[in-house]
């Protein structure tokens, strides 16, 4: 059953802690993305990766870090430097975004306590 | 800043009516996509239209693209209560990097 998965669905973090959000896909897509969505808002791009071992900052990368060691996995770490991390985080993948659509995971809702 | 801007921000219609949402963007694009999001869920792709295409259909969905006006529209015909969701346009262009930019979305509410 092909698709893109995110875990956990809900995550609670204390101020000052780093947390890592998981994103895995078995679609054999080269490109992967992380977006942040705030209530009633659109999606803002955090980081994206076009290929393994390569990634670029999006529009709101400060306070976040990523790695792309495997084609299937693109974990996002929300660091303590991110001052307002409470949001809905969406991961997506695509064969080639210049030609094809993105496939989205179900999202992770992060809340800072 | 966001590439795509949807209009209206919110739309409320009766079941059976048509719903039209518009999207404007600022720079040259390779393609424009429309996505749907149910509350608290991931986005689902609806239609992708390439810059050399003017109109595409998929079931009850019709998308138009006018590159001279840098705008697109999504028409949902004979709407159903199950169409209630947020709809986002997204544009891909290489001028700002190899990335897709999403608008703020139109929230559609279809009353039964």
PDB file of C-alpha atoms in Angstrom:
ATOM      1  CA  UNK A   1       0.000   0.000   0.000  1.00  0.00           C
ATOM      2  CA  UNK A   2       1.929   2.995  -1.291  1.00  0.00           C
ATOM      3  CA  UNK A   3       1.837   6.354   0.413  1.00  0.00           C
ATOM      4  CA  UNK A   4       3.421   8.889   2.687  1.00  0.00           C
ATOM      5  CA  UNK A   5       3.242   8.587   6.464  1.00  0.00           C
ATOM      6  CA  UNK A   6       3.929  10.991   9.292  1.00  0.00           C
ATOM      7  CA  UNK A   7       4.369  10.271  12.963  1.00  0.00           C
ATOM      8  CA  UNK A   8       3.346  11.014  15.554  1.00  0.00           C
ATOM      9  CA  UNK A   9      -0.104  12.456  14.824  1.00  0.00           C
ATOM     10  CA  UNK A  10       0.022  14.620  17.950  1.00  0.00           C
ATOM     11  CA  UNK A  11       3.156  15.832  19.706  1.00  0.00           C
ATOM     12  CA  UNK A  12       3.584  17.880  22.835  1.00  0.00           C
ATOM     13  CA  UNK A  13       6.801  19.660  23.630  1.00  0.00           C
ATOM     14  CA  UNK A  14       8.044  21.616  26.587  1.00  0.00           C
ATOM     15  CA  UNK A  15       9.727  24.913  25.908  1.00  0.00           C
ATOM     16  CA  UNK A  16      13.453  24.498  25.308  1.00  0.00           C
ATOM     17  CA  UNK A  17      13.196  20.961  23.945  1.00  0.00           C
ATOM     18  CA  UNK A  18      14.062  19.769  20.477  1.00  0.00           C
ATOM     19  CA  UNK A  19      11.599  17.382  18.823  1.00  0.00           C
ATOM     20  CA  UNK A  20      11.815  15.370  15.608  1.00  0.00           C
ATOM     21  CA  UNK A  21       8.877  14.731  13.286  1.00  0.00           C
ATOM     22  CA  UNK A  22       9.029  11.672  11.091  1.00  0.00           C
ATOM     23  CA  UNK A  23       8.127  11.524   7.392  1.00  0.00           C
ATOM     24  CA  UNK A  24       8.426   8.335   5.330  1.00  0.00           C
ATOM     25  CA  UNK A  25       7.330   7.600   1.757  1.00  0.00           C
ATOM     26  CA  UNK A  26       7.364   4.414  -0.310  1.00  0.00           C
ATOM     27  CA  UNK A  27       6.383   6.104  -3.581  1.00  0.00           C
ATOM     28  CA  UNK A  28       9.979   6.192  -4.861  1.00  0.00           C
ATOM     29  CA  UNK A  29       9.756  10.002  -5.126  1.00  0.00           C
ATOM     30  CA  UNK A  30      12.927  12.034  -5.354  1.00  0.00           C
ATOM     31  CA  UNK A  31      11.527  15.304  -3.989  1.00  0.00           C
ATOM     32  CA  UNK A  32      10.275  15.789  -0.439  1.00  0.00           C
ATOM     33  CA  UNK A  33       8.954  18.839   1.415  1.00  0.00           C
ATOM     34  CA  UNK A  34       8.047  20.117   4.855  1.00  0.00           C
ATOM     35  CA  UNK A  35       5.331  22.735   5.317  1.00  0.00           C
ATOM     36  CA  UNK A  36       3.955  24.541   8.319  1.00  0.00           C
ATOM     37  CA  UNK A  37       0.272  25.485   8.536  1.00  0.00           C
ATOM     38  CA  UNK A  38      -1.137  27.851  11.148  1.00  0.00           C
ATOM     39  CA  UNK A  39      -4.894  27.993  11.894  1.00  0.00           C
ATOM     40  CA  UNK A  40      -6.902  29.338   8.970  1.00  0.00           C
ATOM     41  CA  UNK A  41      -3.750  29.883   6.931  1.00  0.00           C
ATOM     42  CA  UNK A  42      -2.103  28.424   3.881  1.00  0.00           C
ATOM     43  CA  UNK A  43       1.057  26.339   3.777  1.00  0.00           C
ATOM     44  CA  UNK A  44       4.494  27.844   4.273  1.00  0.00           C
ATOM     45  CA  UNK A  45       7.560  25.982   3.049  1.00  0.00           C
ATOM     46  CA  UNK A  46      10.156  25.108   5.696  1.00  0.00           C
ATOM     47  CA  UNK A  47      12.641  22.906   3.815  1.00  0.00           C
ATOM     48  CA  UNK A  48      12.686  20.869   0.647  1.00  0.00           C
ATOM     49  CA  UNK A  49      14.905  18.200  -0.837  1.00  0.00           C
ATOM     50  CA  UNK A  50      15.204  17.354  -4.514  1.00  0.00           C
ATOM     51  CA  UNK A  51      17.459  14.347  -4.021  1.00  0.00           C
ATOM     52  CA  UNK A  52      19.168  12.284  -1.333  1.00  0.00           C
ATOM     53  CA  UNK A  53      21.874  14.104   0.665  1.00  0.00           C
ATOM     54  CA  UNK A  54      20.703  17.491  -0.597  1.00  0.00           C
ATOM     55  CA  UNK A  55      18.177  19.960   0.803  1.00  0.00           C
ATOM     56  CA  UNK A  56      17.389  23.674   0.603  1.00  0.00           C
ATOM     57  CA  UNK A  57      15.843  26.186   2.947  1.00  0.00           C
ATOM     58  CA  UNK A  58      12.321  27.315   2.252  1.00  0.00           C
ATOM     59  CA  UNK A  59      10.696  30.549   3.331  1.00  0.00           C
ATOM     60  CA  UNK A  60      10.658  29.903   7.102  1.00  0.00           C
ATOM     61  CA  UNK A  61      13.668  27.641   7.839  1.00  0.00           C
ATOM     62  CA  UNK A  62      14.888  29.434  10.970  1.00  0.00           C
ATOM     63  CA  UNK A  63      14.620  27.203  14.038  1.00  0.00           C
ATOM     64  CA  UNK A  64      14.233  24.019  11.988  1.00  0.00           C
ATOM     65  CA  UNK A  65      16.655  21.411  10.635  1.00  0.00           C
ATOM     66  CA  UNK A  66      16.328  18.430   8.305  1.00  0.00           C
ATOM     67  CA  UNK A  67      18.322  15.521   6.932  1.00  0.00           C
ATOM     68  CA  UNK A  68      17.921  13.367   3.816  1.00  0.00           C
ATOM     69  CA  UNK A  69      20.106  10.330   4.267  1.00  0.00           C
ATOM     70  CA  UNK A  70      17.657   7.965   2.561  1.00  0.00           C
ATOM     71  CA  UNK A  71      15.322   8.499  -0.357  1.00  0.00           C
ATOM     72  CA  UNK A  72      12.365   7.310   1.715  1.00  0.00           C
ATOM     73  CA  UNK A  73      12.891   9.493   4.781  1.00  0.00           C
ATOM     74  CA  UNK A  74      12.941  13.234   5.447  1.00  0.00           C
ATOM     75  CA  UNK A  75      12.771  13.937   9.212  1.00  0.00           C
ATOM     76  CA  UNK A  76      12.219  17.469  10.514  1.00  0.00           C
ATOM     77  CA  UNK A  77      13.672  18.641  13.818  1.00  0.00           C
ATOM     78  CA  UNK A  78      12.023  21.584  15.530  1.00  0.00           C
ATOM     79  CA  UNK A  79      14.728  23.133  17.683  1.00  0.00           C
ATOM     80  CA  UNK A  80      14.468  25.305  20.772  1.00  0.00           C
ATOM     81  CA  UNK A  81      15.454  28.232  18.553  1.00  0.00           C
ATOM     82  CA  UNK A  82      11.995  28.132  16.940  1.00  0.00           C
ATOM     83  CA  UNK A  83      10.134  30.636  19.106  1.00  0.00           C
ATOM     84  CA  UNK A  84       6.582  29.792  18.073  1.00  0.00           C
ATOM     85  CA  UNK A  85       6.511  26.134  17.028  1.00  0.00           C
ATOM     86  CA  UNK A  86       2.872  25.323  17.802  1.00  0.00           C
ATOM     87  CA  UNK A  87       1.395  24.478  14.385  1.00  0.00           C
ATOM     88  CA  UNK A  88       0.273  21.731  12.027  1.00  0.00           C
ATOM     89  CA  UNK A  89       3.205  20.250  10.083  1.00  0.00           C
ATOM     90  CA  UNK A  90       2.715  18.606   6.700  1.00  0.00           C
ATOM     91  CA  UNK A  91       5.176  16.502   4.746  1.00  0.00           C
ATOM     92  CA  UNK A  92       4.832  15.930   1.014  1.00  0.00           C
ATOM     93  CA  UNK A  93       6.640  14.204  -1.822  1.00  0.00           C
ATOM     94  CA  UNK A  94       6.664  14.377  -5.604  1.00  0.00           C
ATOM     95  CA  UNK A  95       8.251  12.614  -8.549  1.00  0.00           C
ATOM     96  CA  UNK A  96       9.123  15.966 -10.065  1.00  0.00           C
ATOM     97  CA  UNK A  97       7.229  19.105  -8.978  1.00  0.00           C
ATOM     98  CA  UNK A  98       7.851  20.839 -12.292  1.00  0.00           C
ATOM     99  CA  UNK A  99       5.606  18.255 -13.920  1.00  0.00           C
ATOM    100  CA  UNK A 100       3.686  16.348 -11.266  1.00  0.00           C
ATOM    101  CA  UNK A 101       1.601  16.972  -8.182  1.00  0.00           C
ATOM    102  CA  UNK A 102       2.621  16.554  -4.560  1.00  0.00           C
ATOM    103  CA  UNK A 103       1.346  13.785  -2.322  1.00  0.00           C
ATOM    104  CA  UNK A 104       0.758  14.756   1.306  1.00  0.00           C
ATOM    105  CA  UNK A 105       0.978  12.894   4.569  1.00  0.00           C
ATOM    106  CA  UNK A 106      -1.748  13.193   7.236  1.00  0.00           C
ATOM    107  CA  UNK A 107       0.183  15.779   9.256  1.00  0.00           C
ATOM    108  CA  UNK A 108       1.566  16.157  12.768  1.00  0.00           C
ATOM    109  CA  UNK A 109       0.056  18.642  15.198  1.00  0.00           C
ATOM    110  CA  UNK A 110       2.746  20.032  17.481  1.00  0.00           C
ATOM    111  CA  UNK A 111       1.812  21.850  20.667  1.00  0.00           C
ATOM    112  CA  UNK A 112       4.267  23.595  22.961  1.00  0.00           C
ATOM    113  CA  UNK A 113       3.261  23.404  26.605  1.00  0.00           C
TER     114      UNK A 113
ATOM    115  CA  UNK B   1       5.348  36.466   0.064  1.00  0.00           C
ATOM    116  CA  UNK B   2       2.792  33.962  -1.109  1.00  0.00           C
ATOM    117  CA  UNK B   3       2.662  33.348  -4.858  1.00  0.00           C
ATOM    118  CA  UNK B   4      -0.984  32.351  -5.052  1.00  0.00           C
ATOM    119  CA  UNK B   5      -3.830  34.370  -3.597  1.00  0.00           C
ATOM    120  CA  UNK B   6      -7.298  32.832  -3.497  1.00  0.00           C
ATOM    121  CA  UNK B   7     -10.557  34.709  -3.706  1.00  0.00           C
ATOM    122  CA  UNK B   8     -12.933  34.616  -1.916  1.00  0.00           C
ATOM    123  CA  UNK B   9     -11.454  33.699   1.452  1.00  0.00           C
ATOM    124  CA  UNK B  10     -14.711  31.981   2.385  1.00  0.00           C
ATOM    125  CA  UNK B  11     -17.760  30.837   0.420  1.00  0.00           C
ATOM    126  CA  UNK B  12     -21.079  29.458   1.647  1.00  0.00           C
ATOM    127  CA  UNK B  13     -23.546  27.915  -0.822  1.00  0.00           C
ATOM    128  CA  UNK B  14     -26.513  25.554  -0.932  1.00  0.00           C
ATOM    129  CA  UNK B  15     -26.171  21.954  -2.047  1.00  0.00           C
ATOM    130  CA  UNK B  16     -26.661  21.686  -5.798  1.00  0.00           C
ATOM    131  CA  UNK B  17     -25.254  25.136  -6.545  1.00  0.00           C
ATOM    132  CA  UNK B  18     -21.968  25.747  -8.330  1.00  0.00           C
ATOM    133  CA  UNK B  19     -18.916  27.047  -6.453  1.00  0.00           C
ATOM    134  CA  UNK B  20     -16.248  29.164  -8.111  1.00  0.00           C
ATOM    135  CA  UNK B  21     -12.903  29.978  -6.543  1.00  0.00           C
ATOM    136  CA  UNK B  22     -10.244  32.184  -8.066  1.00  0.00           C
ATOM    137  CA  UNK B  23      -6.472  32.267  -7.729  1.00  0.00           C
ATOM    138  CA  UNK B  24      -4.030  34.968  -8.785  1.00  0.00           C
ATOM    139  CA  UNK B  25      -0.259  34.701  -8.884  1.00  0.00           C
ATOM    140  CA  UNK B  26       2.672  36.998  -9.562  1.00  0.00           C
ATOM    141  CA  UNK B  27       5.462  35.361 -11.553  1.00  0.00           C
ATOM    142  CA  UNK B  28       5.847  32.940 -14.448  1.00  0.00           C
ATOM    143  CA  UNK B  29       4.824  29.388 -13.711  1.00  0.00           C
ATOM    144  CA  UNK B  30       5.407  25.875 -15.070  1.00  0.00           C
ATOM    145  CA  UNK B  31       2.132  24.591 -13.658  1.00  0.00           C
ATOM    146  CA  UNK B  32      -0.709  25.441 -11.294  1.00  0.00           C
ATOM    147  CA  UNK B  33      -2.343  22.917  -9.007  1.00  0.00           C
ATOM    148  CA  UNK B  34      -5.503  22.830  -6.931  1.00  0.00           C
ATOM    149  CA  UNK B  35      -5.694  20.906  -3.666  1.00  0.00           C
ATOM    150  CA  UNK B  36      -8.425  20.162  -1.162  1.00  0.00           C
ATOM    151  CA  UNK B  37      -8.021  19.899   2.615  1.00  0.00           C
ATOM    152  CA  UNK B  38     -10.581  18.599   5.056  1.00  0.00           C
ATOM    153  CA  UNK B  39     -10.230  20.013   8.554  1.00  0.00           C
ATOM    154  CA  UNK B  40      -7.155  18.683  10.353  1.00  0.00           C
ATOM    155  CA  UNK B  41      -6.093  16.458   7.468  1.00  0.00           C
ATOM    156  CA  UNK B  42      -3.430  16.448   4.775  1.00  0.00           C
ATOM    157  CA  UNK B  43      -3.992  17.956   1.341  1.00  0.00           C
ATOM    158  CA  UNK B  44      -5.398  15.944  -1.541  1.00  0.00           C
ATOM    159  CA  UNK B  45      -4.472  16.819  -5.101  1.00  0.00           C
ATOM    160  CA  UNK B  46      -7.410  17.677  -7.393  1.00  0.00           C
ATOM    161  CA  UNK B  47      -6.081  18.941 -10.721  1.00  0.00           C
ATOM    162  CA  UNK B  48      -2.780  20.086 -12.228  1.00  0.00           C
ATOM    163  CA  UNK B  49      -2.854  22.417 -15.227  1.00  0.00           C
ATOM    164  CA  UNK B  50       0.292  23.213 -17.190  1.00  0.00           C
ATOM    165  CA  UNK B  51       1.226  26.682 -18.364  1.00  0.00           C
ATOM    166  CA  UNK B  52       0.450  25.800 -22.000  1.00  0.00           C
ATOM    167  CA  UNK B  53      -3.051  24.547 -21.147  1.00  0.00           C
ATOM    168  CA  UNK B  54      -6.146  26.724 -20.802  1.00  0.00           C
ATOM    169  CA  UNK B  55      -8.774  24.394 -19.355  1.00  0.00           C
ATOM    170  CA  UNK B  56      -9.009  20.981 -17.700  1.00  0.00           C
ATOM    171  CA  UNK B  57     -11.890  18.904 -16.424  1.00  0.00           C
ATOM    172  CA  UNK B  58     -12.103  16.133 -13.879  1.00  0.00           C
ATOM    173  CA  UNK B  59     -15.558  14.890 -12.959  1.00  0.00           C
ATOM    174  CA  UNK B  60     -17.446  17.855 -11.443  1.00  0.00           C
ATOM    175  CA  UNK B  61     -14.298  19.994 -11.419  1.00  0.00           C
ATOM    176  CA  UNK B  62     -13.315  22.492 -14.106  1.00  0.00           C
ATOM    177  CA  UNK B  63     -10.105  24.501 -13.941  1.00  0.00           C
ATOM    178  CA  UNK B  64      -9.141  27.368 -16.207  1.00  0.00           C
ATOM    179  CA  UNK B  65      -5.805  29.110 -16.531  1.00  0.00           C
ATOM    180  CA  UNK B  66      -5.149  32.539 -18.029  1.00  0.00           C
ATOM    181  CA  UNK B  67      -1.396  33.146 -18.063  1.00  0.00           C
ATOM    182  CA  UNK B  68      -1.796  36.637 -19.522  1.00  0.00           C
ATOM    183  CA  UNK B  69      -3.781  37.657 -16.432  1.00  0.00           C
ATOM    184  CA  UNK B  70      -1.827  35.351 -14.116  1.00  0.00           C
ATOM    185  CA  UNK B  71      -5.031  33.845 -12.799  1.00  0.00           C
ATOM    186  CA  UNK B  72      -6.877  30.554 -12.494  1.00  0.00           C
ATOM    187  CA  UNK B  73     -10.339  29.485 -11.443  1.00  0.00           C
ATOM    188  CA  UNK B  74     -11.742  26.285  -9.963  1.00  0.00           C
ATOM    189  CA  UNK B  75     -15.405  25.506 -10.614  1.00  0.00           C
ATOM    190  CA  UNK B  76     -17.187  22.782  -8.666  1.00  0.00           C
ATOM    191  CA  UNK B  77     -20.541  21.992 -10.264  1.00  0.00           C
ATOM    192  CA  UNK B  78     -23.588  20.582  -8.471  1.00  0.00           C
ATOM    193  CA  UNK B  79     -21.917  20.882  -5.093  1.00  0.00           C
ATOM    194  CA  UNK B  80     -22.540  18.418  -2.289  1.00  0.00           C
ATOM    195  CA  UNK B  81     -22.240  18.734   1.491  1.00  0.00           C
ATOM    196  CA  UNK B  82     -19.184  16.463   1.238  1.00  0.00           C
ATOM    197  CA  UNK B  83     -17.421  19.166  -0.807  1.00  0.00           C
ATOM    198  CA  UNK B  84     -17.144  21.257   2.363  1.00  0.00           C
ATOM    199  CA  UNK B  85     -13.397  21.815   2.775  1.00  0.00           C
ATOM    200  CA  UNK B  86     -10.599  24.316   2.174  1.00  0.00           C
ATOM    201  CA  UNK B  87      -9.303  24.621  -1.361  1.00  0.00           C
ATOM    202  CA  UNK B  88      -5.776  25.788  -2.154  1.00  0.00           C
ATOM    203  CA  UNK B  89      -4.085  26.773  -5.363  1.00  0.00           C
ATOM    204  CA  UNK B  90      -0.366  26.170  -5.692  1.00  0.00           C
ATOM    205  CA  UNK B  91       2.080  27.292  -8.327  1.00  0.00           C
ATOM    206  CA  UNK B  92       5.381  25.848  -9.446  1.00  0.00           C
ATOM    207  CA  UNK B  93       7.906  28.090 -11.120  1.00  0.00           C
ATOM    208  CA  UNK B  94      11.668  28.074 -11.191  1.00  0.00           C
ATOM    209  CA  UNK B  95      12.212  31.788 -10.685  1.00  0.00           C
ATOM    210  CA  UNK B  96      12.132  31.504  -6.902  1.00  0.00           C
ATOM    211  CA  UNK B  97      13.793  28.128  -6.593  1.00  0.00           C
ATOM    212  CA  UNK B  98      12.637  24.600  -7.266  1.00  0.00           C
ATOM    213  CA  UNK B  99       9.539  24.798  -5.077  1.00  0.00           C
ATOM    214  CA  UNK B 100       5.757  24.948  -5.062  1.00  0.00           C
ATOM    215  CA  UNK B 101       4.096  27.935  -3.414  1.00  0.00           C
ATOM    216  CA  UNK B 102       0.643  27.689  -1.825  1.00  0.00           C
ATOM    217  CA  UNK B 103      -1.963  30.367  -1.362  1.00  0.00           C
ATOM    218  CA  UNK B 104      -3.982  30.978   1.818  1.00  0.00           C
ATOM    219  CA  UNK B 105      -6.987  29.014   0.548  1.00  0.00           C
ATOM    220  CA  UNK B 106     -10.739  29.389   0.127  1.00  0.00           C
ATOM    221  CA  UNK B 107     -12.949  27.832   2.812  1.00  0.00           C
ATOM    222  CA  UNK B 108     -16.044  26.359   1.155  1.00  0.00           C
ATOM    223  CA  UNK B 109     -19.127  25.464   3.169  1.00  0.00           C
ATOM    224  CA  UNK B 110     -21.910  23.604   1.371  1.00  0.00           C
ATOM    225  CA  UNK B 111     -25.213  23.585   3.231  1.00  0.00           C
ATOM    226  CA  UNK B 112     -27.432  20.518   2.896  1.00  0.00           C
TER     227      UNK B 112
END
